Amino acid sequence: MKRISLIVTLLLTVYTASFAQQKYFVDGFHGGVYGHYPLATYTQFLVDQMNMHPNWYIGLEIEPETWDTVKVKTPEAYLAFQKKLATDQVEYTNPSYGQSYLYCITGESIIRQFTYGIKKIREHFPSVIMKTYSVEEPCFTSCLPTLLPQLGFRYAVLKCPNTCWGGYGAAFGGELINLVGPDGTSIVSVPRYACEDLEKKSVWQTTAWGNNDYYFNACFDYGMKNPVGMTYQDAGWTNGPWIGVNERRLKGTQYTRWTKYIEEQSIGTPIESHRYSIEDVCPGLMWGSQVLSDIAQRCRITEYLIPRAEKMAAMAHMVNGFNHNQKNIDEAWRQLLLSQHHDCWIVPYNRLNKKGTWAENVTLWTTSANELSDEIIKEASLSYIESGKPALKIFNTAGYARKEVVSTSLSDGRFVNVEVEVPAFGYTIIPEDEIVDAKETNTIKINKKECIIENDLYRIALDLKRGGAIKSLKKKDDGFEYVDKRAEYALGEVRGYFDAYHKFMSSVDSPATVYVVEDNELVKTIVIEGEIAGTQFQQGITLIKGDPIIHCDFNINANENVKVGDFTRPEKKAKDDKRTTFYDTRYALSVMLPTAMKSTKLYKNAPFDVCESKLKDTFYNDWDSIKHNIVLEWMDLESTSDNHSLAVFTDRTTSYSYGEDYPLALTALYAGPGLWGRNYKAEGPVDLIYCLVPHCGTWDEARINQLSTCWHEHLIPTKAYSDKRVSKSLISADGTRFELTSVTTEGDDIFVRLFNASGNADKQQVTVAADVKSAIEVDFLGNEVKGVEMSKNADKTVLSIAMPRFGVHTYKLQIK
């Protein structure tokens, strides 16, 4: 009888355990030396709290530079904290250097955010647990599943319940999911649950932010056995354990940390997968405001300049053994990574230090980083031993050969436009006495009604009676007309809702004038001058021979009295009205881009990804309905009925508008009240540099990603000496769809990073103009992954490389 009773008891125990429900909570801290970390006291406070509450676990998202200062200012607390970080009571969940939002910066920048940050953290805490990525702010992007495993992470968390001012992630899934990245790589993740609602009467929280019964009950009802909530407290808060320590407050909830939860306390194995899209990231920043637009533009310039400097140094090293100053490169990256700090983007007007606001510091940081990069480029270009006649030397830092027009000055003082062919990752030298400047053609036609500008690829007609809007845009190869003359809006029209006029105002409401800047056989440039709402604007258009890109530059001289945005609000808002003047981008000053294409769908790039938009439209006006209306570098509007498409490039991260009955439009300016009631005013000239690329076929067939890279990573003309023409390629990915995102040196080793931007997973050949002793694939931290198949061809080495579309791989080459 006792045996039967024991068996029954065991069966009941197993049965009960199978249905047992347990609540968990992850606590942690966010901030650092640049963001609210009391350097004199806080480290000891954390140590004391952990000693006082041994069953309390924390995750850390503290800026890595913080510990340099803490080590000097409070050495005893630093040593005590070091010991704590060697235990399982603490883990580091976001070691990125500048705690960037990620979705708004380039993929290579994301890698450097982590590699520089991890290196700094490991200097201070060699054995700290760093296996799960988790953040306080919405620092997410769709390529995280691709990148995180190569940085040593095994898991990711997509929650940010207590700091959603600047946006949040989409809700999907249950306890654990396989989060699938653009290249097919997956990472076990804790999502913002499908039942994790945005908190009512809040504009910064989800329901997971506290130990709330309604949140956990919703999780249990959804079918979860081990749901988890979280809050990362701002460093400086002195609450201690966020949901308390006594049982009355805990209500059965257990503290845990993310890795412990996933490995020991969750269901362990995900039962569902989710293909992570950039549209799962819902960012609600002050897009179009002059201050944020300036930050985004400055960052983009530097994001491309530093890797170009590294490539120039690597190229010179491969040719003549040049060794650059790595400390200068590191410092340039450091200043860019700080410029990408989320606080630069969400609170740009807040004062950071004695040097000024976050925005003012971005100006200082990016200027310094650019100067350091320019100096390395100069040193590398001067390191070549040359003799002979004065010559023009043009460097190409991309991985494919290019034929483009270069505009530059020569040693004799002439300024020339010259068409050049430069091999992949290499250079071409042309003696100056062989260079002939492009001949003037005077083919641009202007009268009172219109202006016609054309080259070998396009014919564009501008309507000067309607503000210089484009009334015809034809591709010459097939005669396709991109302008729909029946459309409500004009191509190139600029419009927005101006508060002073209480209505929409448009550039087509006033006539424009135009003048010619350049008109020769290679380059044709005009500038349109017009008026909108009493404010003067200019819009430049440049056509270049053989270049499929139509270059545009919009500039408006706005002042602080200009208010443009959704100012259609009633004087008295209802208590539950969360509408703002800045969310709906249709009301911001926008460049309208309607086309004659029918049945279109929209693609947009993201860091190491391209997304086919699934949004019905981009319009929203409440915090609880934010949509991903962001363009990183380019969009492509593709017609599914007539094989024509229109790509749009932008020189910075900004927002766009698009809907079923509303044309594509780029946001140029928002001016008015913003987050926390701050006045985001216009303070002088506002410019938006963008491009149009009419083309046939899809974005990948037209190699739009490659064109965009070339636009940002332009050829570098320098002065040299040579009696004859010389061309040399050091690394070539010609014939592949690989982008050469980074080339760096470490001793005699060359590190080459490739991104499969639009190709398939078949083996592709990359040629290195050197005798490569060994080639291995490594992760982003330098750890060996596998060997690389090689073959020798004369004095060159051919690498056979296969990776999936949107894959990012790094190769370590040992040169003999």
CSV table of N, CA and C in Angstrom, one decimal, residues 644-710:
chain,number,residue,atom,x,y,z
A,644,HIS,N,9.6,48.5,-64.4
A,644,HIS,CA,10.3,49.7,-64.1
A,644,HIS,C,10.3,50.0,-62.6
A,645,SER,N,11.4,50.6,-62.1
A,645,SER,CA,11.5,50.9,-60.7
A,645,SER,C,12.2,52.3,-60.6
A,646,LEU,N,12.1,52.8,-59.3
A,646,LEU,CA,12.7,54.1,-59.0
A,646,LEU,C,13.3,54.0,-57.6
A,647,ALA,N,14.7,54.0,-57.6
A,647,ALA,CA,15.4,54.0,-56.3
A,647,ALA,C,15.6,55.4,-55.8
A,648,VAL,N,15.6,55.6,-54.5
A,648,VAL,CA,15.8,56.9,-53.9
A,648,VAL,C,16.9,56.7,-52.9
A,649,PHE,N,18.0,57.5,-53.0
A,649,PHE,CA,19.1,57.5,-52.0
A,649,PHE,C,19.0,58.7,-51.1
A,650,THR,N,19.4,58.6,-49.9
A,650,THR,CA,19.5,59.7,-49.0
A,650,THR,C,20.9,59.8,-48.3
A,651,ASP,N,21.4,60.9,-48.0
A,651,ASP,CA,22.7,61.1,-47.4
A,651,ASP,C,22.7,60.9,-45.9
A,652,ARG,N,21.5,60.6,-45.3
A,652,ARG,CA,21.4,60.4,-43.8
A,652,ARG,C,20.2,59.6,-43.5
A,653,THR,N,20.1,59.1,-42.3
A,653,THR,CA,18.9,58.4,-41.9
A,653,THR,C,17.8,59.5,-41.7
A,654,THR,N,16.6,59.2,-42.3
A,654,THR,CA,15.5,60.2,-42.1
A,654,THR,C,14.2,59.4,-42.3
A,655,SER,N,13.1,60.0,-42.3
A,655,SER,CA,11.8,59.4,-42.4
A,655,SER,C,11.3,59.6,-43.8
A,656,TYR,N,10.3,58.8,-44.1
A,656,TYR,CA,9.6,58.9,-45.4
A,656,TYR,C,8.1,58.7,-45.2
A,657,SER,N,7.4,59.1,-46.2
A,657,SER,CA,5.9,58.9,-46.3
A,657,SER,C,5.6,58.0,-47.4
A,658,TYR,N,4.6,57.2,-47.3
A,658,TYR,CA,4.1,56.3,-48.4
A,658,TYR,C,2.8,55.6,-48.0
A,659,GLY,N,1.9,55.5,-48.9
A,659,GLY,CA,0.7,54.8,-48.7
A,659,GLY,C,0.0,54.4,-50.0
A,660,GLU,N,-1.1,53.7,-49.9
A,660,GLU,CA,-1.8,53.2,-51.1
A,660,GLU,C,-2.2,54.3,-52.0
A,661,ASP,N,-2.6,55.4,-51.4
A,661,ASP,CA,-3.1,56.6,-52.2
A,661,ASP,C,-2.2,57.8,-51.9
A,662,TYR,N,-1.0,57.6,-51.5
A,662,TYR,CA,-0.1,58.7,-51.2
A,662,TYR,C,1.3,58.3,-51.8
A,663,PRO,N,1.9,59.2,-52.5
A,663,PRO,CA,3.2,58.9,-53.2
A,663,PRO,C,4.3,58.8,-52.2
A,664,LEU,N,5.4,58.2,-52.6
A,664,LEU,CA,6.6,58.2,-51.8
A,664,LEU,C,7.1,59.7,-51.6
A,665,ALA,N,7.6,60.0,-50.4
A,665,ALA,CA,8.1,61.3,-50.1
A,665,ALA,C,9.1,61.3,-49.1
A,666,LEU,N,10.2,62.1,-49.2
A,666,LEU,CA,11.3,62.1,-48.2
A,666,LEU,C,11.0,63.3,-47.3
A,667,THR,N,11.2,63.1,-46.0
A,667,THR,CA,11.1,64.2,-45.0
A,667,THR,C,12.3,65.1,-45.1
A,668,ALA,N,12.0,66.4,-45.3
A,668,ALA,CA,13.1,67.4,-45.3
A,668,ALA,C,13.2,68.2,-44.1
A,669,LEU,N,12.0,68.5,-43.4
A,669,LEU,CA,12.1,69.4,-42.3
A,669,LEU,C,10.8,69.3,-41.5
A,670,TYR,N,11.0,69.1,-40.2
A,670,TYR,CA,9.9,69.3,-39.2
A,670,TYR,C,10.4,70.4,-38.2
A,671,ALA,N,9.5,71.4,-37.9
A,671,ALA,CA,9.9,72.4,-37.0
A,671,ALA,C,8.7,72.7,-36.1
A,672,GLY,N,8.9,72.5,-34.8
A,672,GLY,CA,7.8,72.7,-33.8
A,672,GLY,C,8.0,71.9,-32.6
A,673,PRO,N,7.1,71.8,-31.7
A,673,PRO,CA,7.2,71.1,-30.4
A,673,PRO,C,7.5,69.6,-30.7
A,674,GLY,N,8.3,69.0,-29.8
A,674,GLY,CA,8.7,67.6,-29.9
A,674,GLY,C,8.6,66.9,-28.6
A,675,LEU,N,9.4,65.8,-28.5
A,675,LEU,CA,9.5,65.0,-27.3
A,675,LEU,C,9.7,65.9,-26.1
A,676,TRP,N,9.0,65.6,-25.0
A,676,TRP,CA,9.0,66.3,-23.7
A,676,TRP,C,8.7,67.8,-23.9
A,677,GLY,N,8.0,68.2,-25.0
A,677,GLY,CA,7.6,69.5,-25.2
A,677,GLY,C,8.7,70.5,-25.7
A,678,ARG,N,9.9,69.9,-26.0
A,678,ARG,CA,11.0,70.7,-26.5
A,678,ARG,C,10.7,71.3,-27.8
A,679,ASN,N,11.1,72.6,-28.0
A,679,ASN,CA,10.9,73.3,-29.3
A,679,ASN,C,12.0,72.9,-30.3
A,680,TYR,N,11.7,72.1,-31.2
A,680,TYR,CA,12.6,71.7,-32.3
A,680,TYR,C,12.5,72.7,-33.4
A,681,LYS,N,13.2,73.8,-33.3
A,681,LYS,CA,13.1,74.9,-34.2
A,681,LYS,C,14.1,74.8,-35.4
A,682,ALA,N,13.7,75.4,-36.5
A,682,ALA,CA,14.7,75.6,-37.6
A,682,ALA,C,15.6,76.8,-37.2
A,683,GLU,N,16.8,76.6,-37.5
A,683,GLU,CA,17.8,77.7,-37.1
A,683,GLU,C,18.8,78.0,-38.3
A,684,GLY,N,18.2,78.2,-39.5
A,684,GLY,CA,19.0,78.5,-40.6
A,684,GLY,C,18.9,77.5,-41.7
A,685,PRO,N,19.9,77.5,-42.7
A,685,PRO,CA,19.8,76.7,-43.8
A,685,PRO,C,19.6,75.2,-43.5
A,686,VAL,N,18.7,74.6,-44.1
A,686,VAL,CA,18.4,73.1,-44.0
A,686,VAL,C,18.6,72.5,-45.4
A,687,ASP,N,19.5,71.5,-45.4
A,687,ASP,CA,19.7,70.8,-46.7
A,687,ASP,C,19.4,69.3,-46.6
A,688,LEU,N,19.0,68.8,-47.7
A,688,LEU,CA,18.7,67.3,-47.9
A,688,LEU,C,19.3,66.9,-49.2
A,689,ILE,N,20.3,66.1,-49.1
A,689,ILE,CA,21.0,65.6,-50.4
A,689,ILE,C,20.4,64.2,-50.6
A,690,TYR,N,19.8,64.0,-51.8
A,690,TYR,CA,19.2,62.8,-52.2
A,690,TYR,C,19.4,62.5,-53.7
A,691,CYS,N,19.1,61.3,-54.1
A,691,CYS,CA,19.3,60.9,-55.5
A,691,CYS,C,18.1,60.1,-56.0
A,692,LEU,N,17.9,60.2,-57.3
A,692,LEU,CA,16.9,59.3,-57.9
A,692,LEU,C,17.6,58.4,-58.9
A,693,VAL,N,17.2,57.1,-58.9
A,693,VAL,CA,17.8,56.2,-59.8
A,693,VAL,C,16.7,55.4,-60.6
A,694,PRO,N,16.3,55.9,-61.7
A,694,PRO,CA,15.3,55.2,-62.5
A,694,PRO,C,16.0,53.9,-63.1
A,695,HIS,N,15.3,52.8,-63.0
A,695,HIS,CA,16.0,51.6,-63.6
A,695,HIS,C,14.9,50.5,-63.9
A,696,CYS,N,15.3,49.5,-64.6
A,696,CYS,CA,14.5,48.4,-64.9
A,696,CYS,C,14.8,47.2,-64.0
A,697,GLY,N,13.8,46.4,-63.8
A,697,GLY,CA,14.0,45.2,-62.9
A,697,GLY,C,14.0,45.5,-61.4
A,698,THR,N,14.4,44.6,-60.7
A,698,THR,CA,14.3,44.6,-59.2
A,698,THR,C,15.6,45.3,-58.7
A,699,TRP,N,15.5,45.6,-57.4
A,699,TRP,CA,16.7,46.3,-56.7
A,699,TRP,C,17.9,45.5,-56.8
A,700,ASP,N,17.8,44.2,-56.7
A,700,ASP,CA,19.0,43.4,-56.7
A,700,ASP,C,19.5,43.2,-58.2
A,701,GLU,N,18.6,43.1,-59.1
A,701,GLU,CA,19.1,43.0,-60.5
A,701,GLU,C,19.8,44.3,-60.9
A,702,ALA,N,19.3,45.4,-60.4
A,702,ALA,CA,19.9,46.7,-60.8
A,702,ALA,C,21.1,47.1,-59.9
A,703,ARG,N,21.5,46.2,-58.9
A,703,ARG,CA,22.6,46.4,-58.0
A,703,ARG,C,22.5,47.8,-57.3
A,704,ILE,N,21.3,48.0,-56.8
A,704,ILE,CA,21.1,49.3,-56.1
A,704,ILE,C,22.0,49.5,-54.9
A,705,ASN,N,22.2,48.4,-54.2
A,705,ASN,CA,23.1,48.5,-53.0
A,705,ASN,C,24.5,48.9,-53.4
A,706,GLN,N,25.0,48.3,-54.5
A,706,GLN,CA,26.3,48.7,-55.0
A,706,GLN,C,26.4,50.2,-55.4
A,707,LEU,N,25.3,50.6,-56.1
A,707,LEU,CA,25.3,52.0,-56.5
A,707,LEU,C,25.3,52.9,-55.3
A,708,SER,N,24.5,52.6,-54.3
A,708,SER,CA,24.5,53.4,-53.1
A,708,SER,C,25.8,53.5,-52.4
A,709,THR,N,26.5,52.3,-52.3
A,709,THR,CA,27.8,52.3,-51.7
A,709,THR,C,28.8,53.2,-52.5
A,710,CYS,N,28.8,53.1,-53.8
A,710,CYS,CA,29.6,54.0,-54.6
A,710,CYS,C,29.4,55.4,-54.4
